[in-house]
Amino acid sequence: MTLRLGDIAPDFEQDSSVGKIKFHEFLGDGWGVLFSHPADYTPVCTTELGLTAKLKGEFEKRGVKVIALSVDDVESHKGWIKDINETQNTTVNFPILADGDRKVSQLYDMIHPNASETVTVRSLFVIDPKKKVRLIITYPASTGRNFDEILRVIDSLQLTDNYSVATPGNWKDGEDVVIVPSLKDEAVLKEKFPKGYKAVRPYLRLTPQPNK
Ligand code: BEZ
């Protein structure tokens, strides 16, 4: 199944390191990050999961629940989590799905047969409170993801939803944002952007980040 931005994230039930997970129920009415790993006891995945655990506060601040996936079984996950905690100096504080039957991997198209027939690539999905897929990234197995970038995209998506702004290339939290082109009414602009805005061109209008 090919998933695209704006699609509803498919629901599923699967075992995990913390017991059976019903995905939509797990997400509740908040945001979610679902990300896959090629296999347990692999070096890159170990660092990624350690990093994610250390970013717990950052995900919580944004109302995001995190859930990982690997195609090994629950017992293997439990042993691996012990290793991650020891080697990465942290405590894994989110579930890891045990997708031995590849149910979720197939549902989310995480196996790319020309890369590997058996294990998942590094897929990552950001899902919004309406269960819509808002970000899809796919990294090769040999490249660990940049979790600062994932938080940056979540910040951008939440700004768009809450303030009718978009974020420029290489934008970082605290920098100016752009007003979405569909907003044209001067009275609305004044009300939404009390700090004012600069029109570099009629279609390129910059305003200070509204929630700062
Ligand atoms: C891994 O740690 O998952 C990995 C490392 C090297 C190549 C492919 C995967």
mmCIF file of C-alpha atoms in Angstrom, residues 6 9 12-13 23 25 33 46 58 64 74 103 109 111 133 137-138 140 143 154 177 179 186-187 189 208:
data_model
loop_
_atom_site.group_PDB
_atom_site.id
_atom_site.type_symbol
_atom_site.label_atom_id
_atom_site.label_comp_id
_atom_site.label_asym_id
_atom_site.label_seq_id
_atom_site.Cartn_x
_atom_site.Cartn_y
_atom_site.Cartn_z
ATOM 1 C CA GLY A 6 -3.034 13.714 3.810
ATOM 2 C CA ALA A 9 -2.731 6.600 8.871
ATOM 3 C CA PHE A 12 -3.557 -1.772 13.329
ATOM 4 C CA GLU A 13 -3.174 -4.035 16.320
ATOM 5 C CA PHE A 23 -2.509 2.176 17.073
ATOM 6 C CA GLU A 25 -6.184 4.204 20.503
ATOM 7 C CA VAL A 33 5.643 9.588 15.222
ATOM 8 C CA THR A 46 20.687 1.631 18.866
ATOM 9 C CA GLU A 58 10.791 17.695 23.479
ATOM 10 C CA VAL A 64 3.682 13.866 20.325
ATOM 11 C CA VAL A 74 9.117 -9.014 21.897
ATOM 12 C CA LYS A 103 1.798 -6.663 9.194
ATOM 13 C CA ASP A 109 5.229 0.188 2.845
ATOM 14 C CA ILE A 111 9.945 -2.864 3.134
ATOM 15 C CA VAL A 133 -0.179 11.553 7.632
ATOM 16 C CA ILE A 137 10.627 10.395 5.249
ATOM 17 C CA THR A 138 12.599 7.393 4.099
ATOM 18 C CA PRO A 140 18.548 4.125 3.932
ATOM 19 C CA THR A 143 22.050 6.493 7.658
ATOM 20 C CA ILE A 154 6.619 19.112 13.758
ATOM 21 C CA VAL A 177 7.893 32.786 9.101
ATOM 22 C CA ILE A 179 2.187 34.216 5.763
ATOM 23 C CA GLU A 186 -5.951 43.356 5.496
ATOM 24 C CA ALA A 187 -8.245 43.311 8.550
ATOM 25 C CA LEU A 189 -3.882 40.076 8.570
ATOM 26 C CA PRO A 208 7.825 37.282 13.356
#
